[in-house]
Structures are given as structure tokens and as C-alpha cells.
């Protein structure tokens, strides 16, 4: 049996034509939506969600194309735009009775959260991002040999076919690589959860690649248009990040401040999977954000 978030109920909710999301919901009170990253599912929030559920309605979906959510074919390069995935999240919250909600995302989920905040500022009350830069800045800071850390970004940016074939030929080794090198505390991802991440990713190769490919295509177009128009995140924003700025030579807070004037930016010492390695630190940051 797949692991679950204790006390949460899972269901499927239709959010778009032909797309339903698998979502775990628990708690009561003002709504908080938590979006997972790669190569994970909503289970990455299990510790944080259980804590927040004491006084919030906590909504943890599998993103479109991930976990047990639907994986529509990407026939036009748009199906996995962060715009489409953000619209899923807004529709999900509305279907559960919440027109306005706080939103936190990690990794890929953070990119979806950022797009939701830009596209739907009337719906998102607070926004938290864990361990990413906005898409334009991500590509801008990747250069020279330091870009090797993001080799998967370039692999999955290629036209359809190559990346899918290469990953499918060694799926568990590929996805496990990131679970291994991005964590400082391997014990933070126990064997049953790790197995679930690998199972879910193995069954979603095409849609995961499409998600990444969108971030080298249509997502860049959307971000460029917003930057040219001066669109920014209007709500209070909190960012938790490893010290990528020092590692790759950029000012992370300044990069973020260009998108989020009302910003709280903090670096962490744990690994990338901070909701599992340092859940108390993440919970504190989210609770502090919700008071702003």
C-alpha cells in the first residue's frame, strides 16, 4: 500500500477538460495549498501538512503530469505550461470551496506557484517558494561549468523523443540520482516514500519531460511578457533557498526582489528537500508568512 499523509483524505478533483488531480486534504481553517517538486509527489509535504492542519485546511495535490494525477498528452507544447498548471491549482481550490488561498511550492511546484501568483493575484493571498529561482532567472544564472549541476534542465529541454527514451532506459537510476545528491540527510526520505517517488516518476516520464520542456519554451515566453509589462507578485512572498547564489555567483535575494517587492528571503543549511529534512523550519516560515 502506498504511504499516505496521516489524517488526510485523498480524492480526485476535475480541474480542466480531461484533467483530474489526485489531492490529499486535511484540517480546517483558512486554506493553504502545497505544491510538490521533482521527482516527488504530494507526499513530500507529509510533515508540514500535518502540522499546518492543526489550524488550516491543507490541500496537497499531485501536479498535472505527476503522481496519480492525470497526464494529458502535450500535443502543442502548452499542456504543461506553468500557466496551465497554475490554472489547475486555482480550479482545484475553487472546487473545494476556496476562492482565495495561501500557496506554497517546492521546486517545480514553486514555479507553478509563481505563475499562479502572477496570473491570479486576486486568488493568492500569500506565496512561498522553496529552493527555486523564477524561470527567467534560473536560465540566466546557469553558465559555464557551473551549469553542470542543472544538466537535467538541458536534457529535458530537447525536442520530444531523446530525453524520454534515455530516461526510460534507466528510469530508477535517473530519478534516484536526484533523491541522492539533493539531500543532506538520506533518512529524511524513508524507503517506502522513496519507492513511491520512484514508482510515480517511472510512470510519468513523458509528462515530467514535457513539464521541463515547457520551462525552456512557453514558460520563458510568459515570463518575458510579464517582465516587459512590469507584472510582479502583489502578495507577501517568502523564499527559502539553499545558498545557490554563493555557489553560482549571483544575488538570489535581488533576483527575487525584482519579482516580489514584499519579500522575505532566507537561506537554509539543509538540502534541497527541505520540507522533509527541516519541516519545522519550513512550518515556521509558512506560519510567519501567513501573519504578514
Short mmCIF file of C-alpha atoms in Angstrom, two decimals:
data_model
loop_
_atom_site.label_atom_id
_atom_site.label_comp_id
_atom_site.label_asym_id
_atom_site.label_seq_id
_atom_site.Cartn_x
_atom_site.Cartn_y
_atom_site.Cartn_z
CA UNK A 1 0.00 0.00 0.00
CA UNK A 2 1.28 3.47 -0.88
CA UNK A 3 2.14 5.72 2.07
CA UNK A 4 -0.38 8.43 2.98
CA UNK A 5 -0.42 11.67 4.94
CA UNK A 6 -1.94 10.67 8.31
CA UNK A 7 -5.36 12.18 8.89
CA UNK A 8 -5.75 13.34 5.29
CA UNK A 9 -8.35 12.13 2.81
CA UNK A 10 -7.44 11.56 -0.83
CA UNK A 11 -9.79 12.24 -3.72
CA UNK A 12 -9.78 13.11 -7.39
CA UNK A 13 -10.97 16.54 -8.49
CA UNK A 14 -11.60 17.57 -12.09
CA UNK A 15 -9.82 20.86 -12.81
CA UNK A 16 -9.85 21.13 -16.61
CA UNK A 17 -11.26 19.35 -19.63
CA UNK A 18 -9.97 15.80 -19.34
CA UNK A 19 -7.71 16.57 -16.35
CA UNK A 20 -8.34 15.48 -12.78
CA UNK A 21 -5.86 15.88 -9.94
CA UNK A 22 -5.22 13.47 -7.12
CA UNK A 23 -5.33 15.53 -3.93
CA UNK A 24 -4.95 14.93 -0.20
CA UNK A 25 -6.98 17.26 2.04
CA UNK A 26 -6.89 17.62 5.82
CA UNK A 27 -7.52 20.02 8.66
CA UNK A 28 -9.83 23.00 8.88
CA UNK A 29 -9.49 26.76 8.80
CA UNK A 30 -8.09 29.18 6.25
CA UNK A 31 -6.86 27.29 3.16
CA UNK A 32 -3.22 26.60 2.29
CA UNK A 33 -2.29 24.78 -0.92
CA UNK A 34 1.07 22.96 -1.04
CA UNK A 35 2.66 22.03 -4.39
CA UNK A 36 5.36 19.37 -4.60
CA UNK A 37 8.55 19.27 -6.64
CA UNK A 38 10.59 16.82 -8.72
CA UNK A 39 10.93 13.85 -8.54
CA UNK A 40 8.23 13.67 -5.90
CA UNK A 41 4.51 13.68 -5.19
CA UNK A 42 2.30 15.41 -2.65
CA UNK A 43 3.80 13.07 -0.02
CA UNK A 44 6.82 15.38 0.30
CA UNK A 45 4.59 17.67 2.40
CA UNK A 46 3.58 14.93 4.89
CA UNK A 47 5.26 16.54 7.94
CA UNK A 48 4.49 20.15 7.07
CA UNK A 49 0.89 19.39 6.10
CA UNK A 50 0.17 17.51 9.33
CA UNK A 51 1.43 20.46 11.39
CA UNK A 52 -0.44 23.13 9.42
CA UNK A 53 -3.65 21.09 9.52
CA UNK A 54 -4.00 21.96 13.21
CA UNK A 55 -5.46 25.32 12.18
CA UNK A 56 -5.66 25.39 8.38
CA UNK A 57 -7.39 23.48 5.62
CA UNK A 58 -4.38 21.98 3.86
CA UNK A 59 -4.66 20.94 0.23
CA UNK A 60 -1.86 18.82 -1.26
CA UNK A 61 -2.34 17.85 -4.92
CA UNK A 62 -0.19 15.84 -7.24
CA UNK A 63 0.58 18.28 -10.05
CA UNK A 64 -0.74 17.64 -13.53
CA UNK A 65 1.56 15.02 -15.04
CA UNK A 66 2.84 13.74 -11.69
CA UNK A 67 1.89 11.13 -9.11
CA UNK A 68 -1.65 9.84 -9.51
CA UNK A 69 -2.97 12.94 -11.29
CA UNK A 70 -3.90 12.82 -14.96
CA UNK A 71 -1.17 13.13 -17.57
CA UNK A 72 -2.63 14.71 -20.71
CA UNK A 73 -0.75 14.43 -23.98
CA UNK A 74 1.28 17.51 -24.84
CA UNK A 75 0.31 17.98 -28.48
CA UNK A 76 1.04 21.69 -28.80
CA UNK A 77 3.70 22.49 -26.20
CA UNK A 78 1.11 24.14 -23.95
CA UNK A 79 -0.28 21.31 -21.82
CA UNK A 80 2.48 21.60 -19.21
CA UNK A 81 3.00 25.34 -19.27
CA UNK A 82 3.08 26.69 -15.75
CA UNK A 83 0.11 28.81 -16.82
CA UNK A 84 -1.96 25.69 -17.44
CA UNK A 85 -0.71 24.02 -14.26
CA UNK A 86 -1.43 27.16 -12.22
CA UNK A 87 -4.96 27.28 -13.63
CA UNK A 88 -5.36 23.69 -12.38
CA UNK A 89 -4.47 24.80 -8.87
CA UNK A 90 -6.91 27.72 -8.89
CA UNK A 91 -9.67 25.46 -10.22
CA UNK A 92 -8.86 22.83 -7.60
CA UNK A 93 -9.14 25.32 -4.74
CA UNK A 94 -12.41 26.69 -6.15
CA UNK A 95 -13.84 23.17 -6.49
CA UNK A 96 -13.06 22.64 -2.81
CA UNK A 97 -14.83 25.89 -1.91
CA UNK A 98 -11.90 28.34 -1.67
CA UNK A 99 -11.77 31.41 -3.90
CA UNK A 100 -8.73 32.80 -2.07
CA UNK A 101 -5.91 30.81 -0.53
CA UNK A 102 -2.27 30.83 0.50
CA UNK A 103 0.06 28.92 -1.79
CA UNK A 104 3.45 27.31 -1.23
CA UNK A 105 5.51 25.39 -3.75
CA UNK A 106 8.77 23.49 -3.81
CA UNK A 107 10.95 23.09 -6.90
CA UNK A 108 8.60 22.52 -9.90
CA UNK A 109 5.65 23.29 -7.66
CA UNK A 110 7.24 26.63 -6.79
CA UNK A 111 7.37 27.54 -10.48
CA UNK A 112 3.67 26.73 -10.72
CA UNK A 113 3.02 28.79 -7.59
CA UNK A 114 4.90 31.78 -9.00
CA UNK A 115 2.87 31.64 -12.21
CA UNK A 116 -0.35 31.34 -10.19
CA UNK A 117 0.63 34.45 -8.24
CA UNK A 118 1.36 36.39 -11.44
CA UNK A 119 -1.75 35.23 -13.31
CA UNK A 120 -4.23 35.13 -10.41
CA UNK A 121 -3.22 37.82 -7.88
CA UNK A 122 -6.83 38.13 -6.71
CA UNK A 123 -6.83 34.47 -5.66
CA UNK A 124 -3.46 34.08 -3.93
CA UNK A 125 -3.22 35.76 -0.51
CA UNK A 126 0.35 34.71 0.34
CA UNK A 127 3.03 32.89 -1.64
CA UNK A 128 6.02 30.81 -0.55
CA UNK A 129 8.74 29.40 -2.79
CA UNK A 130 11.16 26.67 -1.72
CA UNK A 131 14.52 26.38 -3.48
CA UNK A 132 14.00 27.77 -6.97
CA UNK A 133 14.53 30.98 -8.86
CA UNK A 134 11.83 32.26 -11.22
CA UNK A 135 12.24 30.66 -14.65
CA UNK A 136 13.93 33.57 -16.43
CA UNK A 137 16.47 33.98 -13.66
CA UNK A 138 17.11 30.24 -13.46
CA UNK A 139 18.25 30.18 -17.07
CA UNK A 140 20.16 33.44 -16.72
CA UNK A 141 22.38 32.23 -13.86
CA UNK A 142 23.23 28.89 -15.48
CA UNK A 143 26.50 29.35 -17.35
CA UNK A 144 29.90 27.75 -17.81
CA UNK A 145 30.85 24.60 -15.96
CA UNK A 146 28.62 25.50 -13.01
CA UNK A 147 25.65 24.75 -15.27
CA UNK A 148 26.52 21.05 -14.97
CA UNK A 149 24.51 20.99 -11.75
CA UNK A 150 21.43 21.54 -13.91
CA UNK A 151 22.21 19.03 -16.65
CA UNK A 152 18.68 17.63 -16.43
CA UNK A 153 17.23 21.03 -17.37
CA UNK A 154 19.09 20.92 -20.67
CA UNK A 155 18.42 17.23 -21.30
CA UNK A 156 14.66 17.60 -20.90
CA UNK A 157 14.60 20.83 -22.93
CA UNK A 158 15.36 18.86 -26.10
CA UNK A 159 12.65 18.13 -28.71
CA UNK A 160 10.37 15.18 -27.93
CA UNK A 161 11.91 11.73 -28.15
CA UNK A 162 15.52 11.70 -26.98
CA UNK A 163 15.14 12.54 -23.30
CA UNK A 164 12.12 10.28 -22.89
CA UNK A 165 13.99 7.33 -24.40
CA UNK A 166 17.16 7.89 -22.41
CA UNK A 167 15.30 8.26 -19.10
CA UNK A 168 13.01 5.28 -19.76
CA UNK A 169 16.06 3.08 -20.32
CA UNK A 170 17.28 3.75 -16.77
CA UNK A 171 14.35 5.40 -15.02
CA UNK A 172 15.03 4.36 -11.43
CA UNK A 173 18.71 5.26 -11.69
CA UNK A 174 17.85 8.64 -13.22
CA UNK A 175 15.25 9.69 -10.65
CA UNK A 176 17.12 8.18 -7.71
CA UNK A 177 20.18 10.23 -8.68
CA UNK A 178 18.36 13.42 -7.68
CA UNK A 179 16.94 11.94 -4.50
CA UNK A 180 20.50 11.01 -3.54
CA UNK A 181 22.53 14.08 -4.49
CA UNK A 182 19.99 16.72 -3.44
CA UNK A 183 19.55 15.55 0.14
CA UNK A 184 21.88 16.12 3.07
CA UNK A 185 20.00 13.61 5.24
CA UNK A 186 19.09 10.42 3.37
CA UNK A 187 17.00 9.30 6.33
CA UNK A 188 14.58 12.14 5.65
CA UNK A 189 13.16 10.11 2.74
CA UNK A 190 12.37 6.66 4.15
CA UNK A 191 12.34 3.56 1.97
CA UNK A 192 8.58 3.40 1.43
CA UNK A 193 8.36 7.06 0.43
CA UNK A 194 11.40 6.74 -1.84
CA UNK A 195 9.82 3.72 -3.52
CA UNK A 196 6.63 5.70 -4.10
CA UNK A 197 8.56 8.60 -5.64
CA UNK A 198 10.36 6.22 -7.99
CA UNK A 199 7.16 4.37 -8.91
CA UNK A 200 5.31 7.60 -9.62
CA UNK A 201 8.16 9.10 -11.64
CA UNK A 202 8.73 5.91 -13.62
CA UNK A 203 5.08 6.03 -14.69
CA UNK A 204 5.21 9.71 -15.65
CA UNK A 205 8.35 10.09 -17.77
CA UNK A 206 6.65 11.66 -20.78
CA UNK A 207 4.72 14.24 -18.76
CA UNK A 208 7.67 15.08 -16.48
CA UNK A 209 9.82 15.76 -19.54
CA UNK A 210 7.01 17.86 -21.02
CA UNK A 211 6.88 19.92 -17.82
CA UNK A 212 10.61 20.62 -18.02
CA UNK A 213 10.48 21.26 -21.76
CA UNK A 214 7.83 23.91 -21.17
CA UNK A 215 10.24 25.73 -18.86
CA UNK A 216 12.64 26.15 -21.77
CA UNK A 217 9.88 27.31 -24.10
CA UNK A 218 6.43 28.64 -23.38
CA UNK A 219 7.18 29.45 -19.72
CA UNK A 220 10.04 31.71 -20.81
CA UNK A 221 7.70 33.47 -23.22
CA UNK A 222 5.17 34.10 -20.47
CA UNK A 223 7.82 35.38 -18.06
CA UNK A 224 9.35 37.67 -20.69
CA UNK A 225 5.94 39.18 -21.40
CA UNK A 226 5.34 39.80 -17.69
CA UNK A 227 8.75 41.34 -17.19
CA UNK A 228 8.23 43.67 -20.16
CA UNK A 229 4.83 44.68 -18.77
CA UNK A 230 6.17 45.22 -15.23
CA UNK A 231 3.97 42.49 -13.76
CA UNK A 232 5.06 41.43 -10.27
CA UNK A 233 3.80 39.38 -7.35
CA UNK A 234 1.50 41.64 -5.35
CA UNK A 235 1.08 39.44 -2.30
CA UNK A 236 3.55 38.86 0.56
CA UNK A 237 6.21 36.41 -0.61
CA UNK A 238 8.58 34.25 1.42
CA UNK A 239 11.50 32.39 -0.14
CA UNK A 240 13.58 29.63 1.43
CA UNK A 241 16.63 28.70 -0.61
CA UNK A 242 19.91 26.89 -0.35
CA UNK A 243 22.79 29.28 -0.90
CA UNK A 244 22.82 28.86 -4.66
CA UNK A 245 23.87 32.49 -5.05
CA UNK A 246 27.23 31.84 -3.47
CA UNK A 247 27.67 28.60 -5.39
CA UNK A 248 26.80 30.01 -8.82
CA UNK A 249 27.73 33.66 -8.36
CA UNK A 250 24.53 35.68 -8.19
CA UNK A 251 22.49 37.71 -5.68
CA UNK A 252 19.46 35.48 -5.09
CA UNK A 253 17.54 37.99 -2.98
CA UNK A 254 17.99 40.71 -5.60
CA UNK A 255 16.80 38.36 -8.32
CA UNK A 256 13.70 37.58 -6.31
CA UNK A 257 13.03 41.19 -5.30
CA UNK A 258 12.60 42.13 -8.96
CA UNK A 259 9.54 39.87 -9.00
CA UNK A 260 8.35 40.24 -5.41
CA UNK A 261 8.54 43.69 -3.77
CA UNK A 262 7.07 42.39 -0.47
CA UNK A 263 9.77 39.76 0.04
CA UNK A 264 11.22 37.79 2.94
CA UNK A 265 14.25 35.86 1.64
CA UNK A 266 16.16 33.34 3.72
CA UNK A 267 18.87 30.79 3.01
CA UNK A 268 18.87 27.37 4.66
CA UNK A 269 21.59 24.87 5.52
CA UNK A 270 19.58 21.71 4.85
CA UNK A 271 19.41 20.01 1.46
CA UNK A 272 17.02 20.64 -1.40
CA UNK A 273 14.22 18.52 0.05
CA UNK A 274 13.75 20.91 2.95
CA UNK A 275 10.13 20.05 3.73
CA UNK A 276 11.36 16.57 4.59
CA UNK A 277 14.78 17.42 6.03
CA UNK A 278 13.78 20.51 8.03
CA UNK A 279 9.98 20.52 8.31
CA UNK A 280 9.94 22.64 11.48
CA UNK A 281 11.90 25.38 9.70
CA UNK A 282 9.52 25.27 6.75
CA UNK A 283 6.44 25.34 9.00
CA UNK A 284 7.79 28.35 10.88
CA UNK A 285 8.45 30.21 7.62
CA UNK A 286 4.94 29.45 6.38
CA UNK A 287 3.28 30.45 9.63
CA UNK A 288 5.30 33.67 9.72
CA UNK A 289 4.27 34.38 6.13
CA UNK A 290 0.60 33.92 6.93
CA UNK A 291 0.79 36.68 9.57
CA UNK A 292 2.06 39.29 7.07
#
